[in-house]
Coordinates of C-alpha atoms in Angstrom, one line a residue:
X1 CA -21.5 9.8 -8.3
X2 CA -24.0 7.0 -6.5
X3 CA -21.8 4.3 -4.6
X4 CA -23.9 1.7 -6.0
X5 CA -22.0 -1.1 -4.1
X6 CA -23.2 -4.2 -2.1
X7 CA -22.5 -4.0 1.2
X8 CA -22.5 -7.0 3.1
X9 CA -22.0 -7.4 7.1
X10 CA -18.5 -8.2 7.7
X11 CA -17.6 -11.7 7.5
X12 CA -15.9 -13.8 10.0
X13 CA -11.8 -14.1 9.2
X14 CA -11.8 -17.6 9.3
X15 CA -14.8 -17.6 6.7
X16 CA -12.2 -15.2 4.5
X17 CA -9.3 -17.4 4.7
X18 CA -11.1 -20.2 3.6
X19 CA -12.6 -18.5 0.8
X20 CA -9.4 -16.9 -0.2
X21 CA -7.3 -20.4 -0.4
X22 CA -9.8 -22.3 -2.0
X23 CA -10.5 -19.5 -4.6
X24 CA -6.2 -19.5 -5.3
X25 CA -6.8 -23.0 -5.8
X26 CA -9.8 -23.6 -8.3
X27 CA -8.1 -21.2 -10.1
X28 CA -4.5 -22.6 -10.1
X29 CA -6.1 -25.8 -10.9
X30 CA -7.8 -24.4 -14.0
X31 CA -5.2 -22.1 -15.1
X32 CA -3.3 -25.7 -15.1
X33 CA -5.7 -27.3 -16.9
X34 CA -6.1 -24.9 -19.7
X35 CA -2.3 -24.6 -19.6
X36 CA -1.5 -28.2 -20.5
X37 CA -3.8 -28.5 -23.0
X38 CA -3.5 -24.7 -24.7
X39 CA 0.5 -24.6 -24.4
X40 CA 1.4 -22.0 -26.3
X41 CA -2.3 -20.9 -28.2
X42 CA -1.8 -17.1 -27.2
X43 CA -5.6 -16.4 -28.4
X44 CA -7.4 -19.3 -26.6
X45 CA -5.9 -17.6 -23.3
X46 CA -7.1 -14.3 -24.3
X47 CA -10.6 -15.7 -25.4
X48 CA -10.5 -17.2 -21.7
X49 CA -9.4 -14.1 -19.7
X50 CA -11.9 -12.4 -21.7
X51 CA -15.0 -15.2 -20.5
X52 CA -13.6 -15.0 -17.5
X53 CA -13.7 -12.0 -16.7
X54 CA -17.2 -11.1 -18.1
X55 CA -18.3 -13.9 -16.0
X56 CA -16.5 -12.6 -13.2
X57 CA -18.2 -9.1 -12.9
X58 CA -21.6 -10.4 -14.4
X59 CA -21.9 -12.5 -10.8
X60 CA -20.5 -10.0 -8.8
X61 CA -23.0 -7.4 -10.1
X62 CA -26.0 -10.1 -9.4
X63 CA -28.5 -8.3 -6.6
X64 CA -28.5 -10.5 -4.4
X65 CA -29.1 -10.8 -0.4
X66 CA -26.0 -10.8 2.3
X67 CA -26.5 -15.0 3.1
X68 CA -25.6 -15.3 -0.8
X69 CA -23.1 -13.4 -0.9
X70 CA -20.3 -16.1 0.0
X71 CA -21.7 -18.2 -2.9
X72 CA -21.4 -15.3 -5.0
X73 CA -17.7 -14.4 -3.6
X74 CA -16.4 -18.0 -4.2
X75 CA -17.8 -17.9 -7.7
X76 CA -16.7 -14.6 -8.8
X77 CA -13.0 -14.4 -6.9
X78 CA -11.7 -17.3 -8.5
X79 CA -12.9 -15.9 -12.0
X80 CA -11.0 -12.6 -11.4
X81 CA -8.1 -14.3 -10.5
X82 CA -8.2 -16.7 -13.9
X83 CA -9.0 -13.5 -16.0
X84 CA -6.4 -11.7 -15.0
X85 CA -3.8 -14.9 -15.1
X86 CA -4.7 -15.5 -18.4
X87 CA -4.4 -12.1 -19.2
X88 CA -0.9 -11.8 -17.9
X89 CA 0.1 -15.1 -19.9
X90 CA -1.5 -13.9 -23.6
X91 CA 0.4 -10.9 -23.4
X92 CA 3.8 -11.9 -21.3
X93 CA 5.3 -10.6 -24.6
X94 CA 4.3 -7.0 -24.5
X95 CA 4.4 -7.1 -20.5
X96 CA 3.9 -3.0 -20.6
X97 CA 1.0 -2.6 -22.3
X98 CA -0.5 -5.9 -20.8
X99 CA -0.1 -4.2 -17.2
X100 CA -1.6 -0.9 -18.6
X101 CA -4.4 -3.1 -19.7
X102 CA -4.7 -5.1 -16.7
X103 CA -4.6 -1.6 -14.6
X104 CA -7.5 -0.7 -16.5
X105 CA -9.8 -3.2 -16.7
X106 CA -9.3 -3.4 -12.8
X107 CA -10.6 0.0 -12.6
X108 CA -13.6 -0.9 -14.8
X109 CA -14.3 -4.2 -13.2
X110 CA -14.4 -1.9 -9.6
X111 CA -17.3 -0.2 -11.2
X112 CA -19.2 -2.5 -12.4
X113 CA -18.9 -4.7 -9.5
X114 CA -21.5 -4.7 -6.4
X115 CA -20.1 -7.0 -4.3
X116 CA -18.1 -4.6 -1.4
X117 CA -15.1 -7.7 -1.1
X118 CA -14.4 -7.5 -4.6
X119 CA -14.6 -4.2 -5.1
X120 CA -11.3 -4.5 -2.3
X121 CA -9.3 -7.1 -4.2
X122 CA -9.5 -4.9 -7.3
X123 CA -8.6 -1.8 -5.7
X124 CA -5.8 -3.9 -3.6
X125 CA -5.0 -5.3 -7.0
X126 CA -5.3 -2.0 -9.4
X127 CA -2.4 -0.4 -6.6
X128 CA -0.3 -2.9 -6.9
X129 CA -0.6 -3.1 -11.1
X130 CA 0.4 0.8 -11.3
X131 CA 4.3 0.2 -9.9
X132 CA 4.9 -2.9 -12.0
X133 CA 4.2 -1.1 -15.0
X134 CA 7.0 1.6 -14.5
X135 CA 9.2 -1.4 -13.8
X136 CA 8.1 -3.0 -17.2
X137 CA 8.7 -0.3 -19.3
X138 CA 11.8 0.4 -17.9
X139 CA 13.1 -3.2 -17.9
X140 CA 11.9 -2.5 -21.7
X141 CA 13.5 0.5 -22.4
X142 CA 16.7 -0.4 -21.5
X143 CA 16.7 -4.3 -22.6
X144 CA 19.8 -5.6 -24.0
X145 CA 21.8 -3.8 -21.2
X146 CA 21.7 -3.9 -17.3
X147 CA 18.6 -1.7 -16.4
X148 CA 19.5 1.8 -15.1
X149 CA 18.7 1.8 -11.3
X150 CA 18.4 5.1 -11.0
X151 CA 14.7 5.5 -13.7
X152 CA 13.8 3.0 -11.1
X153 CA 14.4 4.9 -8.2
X154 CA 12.7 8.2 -9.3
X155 CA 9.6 5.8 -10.5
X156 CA 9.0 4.5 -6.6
X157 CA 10.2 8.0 -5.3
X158 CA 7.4 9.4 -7.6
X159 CA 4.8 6.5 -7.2
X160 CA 5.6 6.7 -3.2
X161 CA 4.7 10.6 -2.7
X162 CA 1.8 9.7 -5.4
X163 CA 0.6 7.1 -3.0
X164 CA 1.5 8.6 0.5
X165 CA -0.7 12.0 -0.7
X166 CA -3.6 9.9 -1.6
X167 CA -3.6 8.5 1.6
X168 CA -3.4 12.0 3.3
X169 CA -6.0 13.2 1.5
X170 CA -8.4 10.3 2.9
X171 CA -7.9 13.0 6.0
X172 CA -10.8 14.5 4.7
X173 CA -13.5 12.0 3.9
X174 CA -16.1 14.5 3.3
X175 CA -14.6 15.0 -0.2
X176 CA -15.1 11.3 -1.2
X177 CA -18.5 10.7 0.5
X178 CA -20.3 11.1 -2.5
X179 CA -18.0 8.7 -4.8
X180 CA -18.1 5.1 -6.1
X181 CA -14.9 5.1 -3.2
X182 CA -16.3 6.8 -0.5
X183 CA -16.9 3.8 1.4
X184 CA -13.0 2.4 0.5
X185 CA -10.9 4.5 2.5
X186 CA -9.4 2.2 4.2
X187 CA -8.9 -0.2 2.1
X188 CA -7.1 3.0 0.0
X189 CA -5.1 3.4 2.8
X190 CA -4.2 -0.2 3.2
X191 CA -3.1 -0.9 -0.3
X192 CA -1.4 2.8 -0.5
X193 CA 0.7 2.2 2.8
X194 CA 1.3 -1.2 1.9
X195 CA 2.4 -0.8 -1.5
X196 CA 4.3 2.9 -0.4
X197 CA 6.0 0.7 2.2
X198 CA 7.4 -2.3 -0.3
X199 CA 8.6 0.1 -2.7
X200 CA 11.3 1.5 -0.2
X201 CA 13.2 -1.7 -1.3
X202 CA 13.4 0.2 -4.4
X203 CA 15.0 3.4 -2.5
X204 CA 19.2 3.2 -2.0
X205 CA 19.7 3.3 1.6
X206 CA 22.2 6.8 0.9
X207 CA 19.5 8.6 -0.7
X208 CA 19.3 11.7 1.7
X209 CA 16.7 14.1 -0.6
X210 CA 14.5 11.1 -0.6
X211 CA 14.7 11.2 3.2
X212 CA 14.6 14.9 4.3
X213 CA 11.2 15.5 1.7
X214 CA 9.5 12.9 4.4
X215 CA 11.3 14.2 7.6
X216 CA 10.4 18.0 6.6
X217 CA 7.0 16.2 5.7
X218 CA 6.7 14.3 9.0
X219 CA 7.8 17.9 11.2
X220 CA 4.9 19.8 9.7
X221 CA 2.1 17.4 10.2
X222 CA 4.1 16.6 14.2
X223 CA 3.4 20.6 14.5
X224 CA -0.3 20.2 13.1
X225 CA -1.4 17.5 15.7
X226 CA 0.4 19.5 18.6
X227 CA -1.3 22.0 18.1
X228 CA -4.6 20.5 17.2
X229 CA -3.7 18.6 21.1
X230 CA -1.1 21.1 22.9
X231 CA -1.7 24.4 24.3
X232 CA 0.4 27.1 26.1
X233 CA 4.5 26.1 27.3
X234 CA 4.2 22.7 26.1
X235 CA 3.3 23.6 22.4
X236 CA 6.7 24.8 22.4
X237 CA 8.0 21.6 24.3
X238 CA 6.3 19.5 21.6
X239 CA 7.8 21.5 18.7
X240 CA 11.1 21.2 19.6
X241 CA 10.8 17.5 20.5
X242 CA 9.1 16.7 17.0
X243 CA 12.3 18.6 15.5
X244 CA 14.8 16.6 17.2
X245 CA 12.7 13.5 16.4
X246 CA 12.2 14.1 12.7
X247 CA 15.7 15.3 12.0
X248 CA 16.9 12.1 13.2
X249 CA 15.4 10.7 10.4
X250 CA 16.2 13.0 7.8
X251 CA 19.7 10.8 7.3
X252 CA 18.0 7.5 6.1
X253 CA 14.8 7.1 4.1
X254 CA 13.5 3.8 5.9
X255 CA 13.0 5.8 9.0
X256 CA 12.0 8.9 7.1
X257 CA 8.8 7.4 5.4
X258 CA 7.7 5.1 8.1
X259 CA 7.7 7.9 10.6
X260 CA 5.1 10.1 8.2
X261 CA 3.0 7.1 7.6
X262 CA 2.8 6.4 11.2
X263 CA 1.9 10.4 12.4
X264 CA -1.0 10.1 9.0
X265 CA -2.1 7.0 10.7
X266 CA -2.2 8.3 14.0
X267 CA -4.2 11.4 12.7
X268 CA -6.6 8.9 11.1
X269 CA -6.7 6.5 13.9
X270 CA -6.2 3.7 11.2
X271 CA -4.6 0.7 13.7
X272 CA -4.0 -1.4 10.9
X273 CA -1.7 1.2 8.9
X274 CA 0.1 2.4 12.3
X275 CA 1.1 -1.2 12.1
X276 CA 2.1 -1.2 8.9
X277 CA 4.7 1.8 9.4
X278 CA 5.7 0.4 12.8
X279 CA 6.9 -2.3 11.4
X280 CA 8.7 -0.8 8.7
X281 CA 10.1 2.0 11.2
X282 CA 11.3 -0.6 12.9
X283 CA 12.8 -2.8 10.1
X284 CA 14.7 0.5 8.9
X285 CA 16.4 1.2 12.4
X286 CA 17.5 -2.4 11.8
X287 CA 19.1 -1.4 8.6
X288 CA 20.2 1.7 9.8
X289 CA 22.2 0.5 12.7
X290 CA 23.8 -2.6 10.4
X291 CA 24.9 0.0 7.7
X292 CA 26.3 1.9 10.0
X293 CA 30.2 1.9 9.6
X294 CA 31.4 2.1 13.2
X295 CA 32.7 -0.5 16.1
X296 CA 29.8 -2.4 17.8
X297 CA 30.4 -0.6 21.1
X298 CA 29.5 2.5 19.4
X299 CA 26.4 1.3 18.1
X300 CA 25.6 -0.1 21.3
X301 CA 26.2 3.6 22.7
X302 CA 24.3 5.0 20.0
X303 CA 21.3 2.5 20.3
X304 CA 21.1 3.9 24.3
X305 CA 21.0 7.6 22.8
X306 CA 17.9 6.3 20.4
X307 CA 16.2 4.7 23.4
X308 CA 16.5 7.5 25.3
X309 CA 15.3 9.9 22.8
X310 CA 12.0 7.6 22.3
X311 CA 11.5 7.3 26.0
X312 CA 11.8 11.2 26.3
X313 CA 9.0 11.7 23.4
X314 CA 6.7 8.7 25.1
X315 CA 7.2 11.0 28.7
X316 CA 6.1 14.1 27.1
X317 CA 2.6 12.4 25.2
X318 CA 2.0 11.0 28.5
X319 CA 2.5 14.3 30.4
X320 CA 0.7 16.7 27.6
X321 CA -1.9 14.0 28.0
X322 CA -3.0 14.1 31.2

């Protein structure tokens, strides 16, 4: 499939922030707008989303060269965002099948679409959609009583291996090179690790299955990269290191995840996701060491163990580096 996509230069951060703001706030001011004078008119918001987005993806399909490009981005991000606002607020009623439909016609709008920043939003957008509809239709399912936590949990334990395998198989970029996403990868891997990374809210701290799948997970790709790196005694050095490492984490799933995330990342060399899991790994031996039921002293004594386990692992990459 021809990647038939605009690619523009990268644009200064400054230039983006700007553009994002003032897009969230011609929109807010005209969802506003039509809001106080529509009320409750479920089809004149549906007509709009509809205009809206047609207009949307008719200027961001417009051929046209990288120093229009901005005026084309501050016309057509604003309109995405009213589409799908309005969207949201004609079918608040049936929130499931509005999501599906919202899901969708992200998808479609990223084909159509030849502008490279927009095609990001709406695969940013499209990832985070997918979660929010389990969550609908289980909030749904079970209205009229307390919603079962437990649907929810195997929905983000699902939606989290879902995510964390697509970004594992952006390993081999070969396979995409030819497809409307070949050029996307990272923002795949952005929104997967992102997304993969807020849903562990969703995970109860004492689920142990949940965290042994990633630890046994994390172990086997440890053992790929040493021996994609290590040769002779200290393969077997590394191996037994990465055990110890990844069976810490096997007792708590906000270590467990963060820890695969951040050996994919490292495999990938994709900065901004080792970030992403750092920071989570880090949040979760927060959480770990508050849940723990045991005097403070202990902790303390159990935090030096921990440090001295991670200064052991950073000795050994800088000796099987050298």
């Amino acid at each position: 499939m021809k990647n038939n996509s605009h690619k523009s230069k990268h644009l200064p951060w400054p230039l983006l922030i700007v553009m994002g703001l003032g897009g969230v706030i011609i929109a807010a001011l005209l969802v506003g707008m039509v809001a106080i004078n529509v009320r409750d008119n479920k089809i004149v918001y549906v007509v709009f989303s509809v205009i809206a987005i047609i207009l949307a993806i008719a200027v961001s399909r417009s051929d046209e060269s990288e120093d229009k490009e901005v005026k084309s981005l501050l016309a057509s991000y604003p309109l995405f965002i009213i589409g799908f606002t309005f969207g949201y607020i004609a079918g608040i009623d049936f929130l499931t099948q509005t999501l599906v439909l919202q899901f969708v016609v992200a998808l479609l709008s990223f084909a159509l679409s030849k502008i490279h920043l927009c095609r990001q939003m709406l695969l940013c957008y499209a990832s985070v959609v997918l979660p929010l509809i389990f969550f609908s239709y289980f909030d749904h399912l079970f209205s009229g009583r307390a919603m079962k936590d437990g649907n929810i949990e195997m929905s983000c334990f699902a939606i989290i291996v879902a995510y964390m395998g697509i970004f594992a198989a952006t390993i081999k970029d070969n396979w995409f090179a030819s497809t409307a996403i070949g050029d996307y990868l990272k923002t795949i891997r952005f929104a997967t690790a992102a997304v993969s990374v807020a849903l562990l809210w969703f995970i109860h701290r004492d689920n142990t299955a949940f965290a042994i799948f990633f630890a046994i997970i994390s172990f086997v790709i440890a053992c790929i990269l040493l021996r994609k790196y290590v040769t002779g005694k200290r393969l077997i050095e590394g191996y037994v290191l990465a055990l110890l490492c990844c069976a810490s984490t096997a007792a708590y799933p906000a270590m467990a995840l963060p820890i695969t995330g951040m050996l994919l990342s490292f495999w990938l060399l994709d900065y901004v996701c080792l970030v992403i899991f750092s920071v989570a790994f880090i949040c979760g031996i927060s959480f770990f060491y508050y849940d723990l039921q045991m005097l403070l002293i202990n902790k303390s004594y159990l935090l030096m163990a921990s440090g001295a386990m991670f200064l052991l692992m950073f000795y050994y990459i800088k000796r099987v580096t050298k």
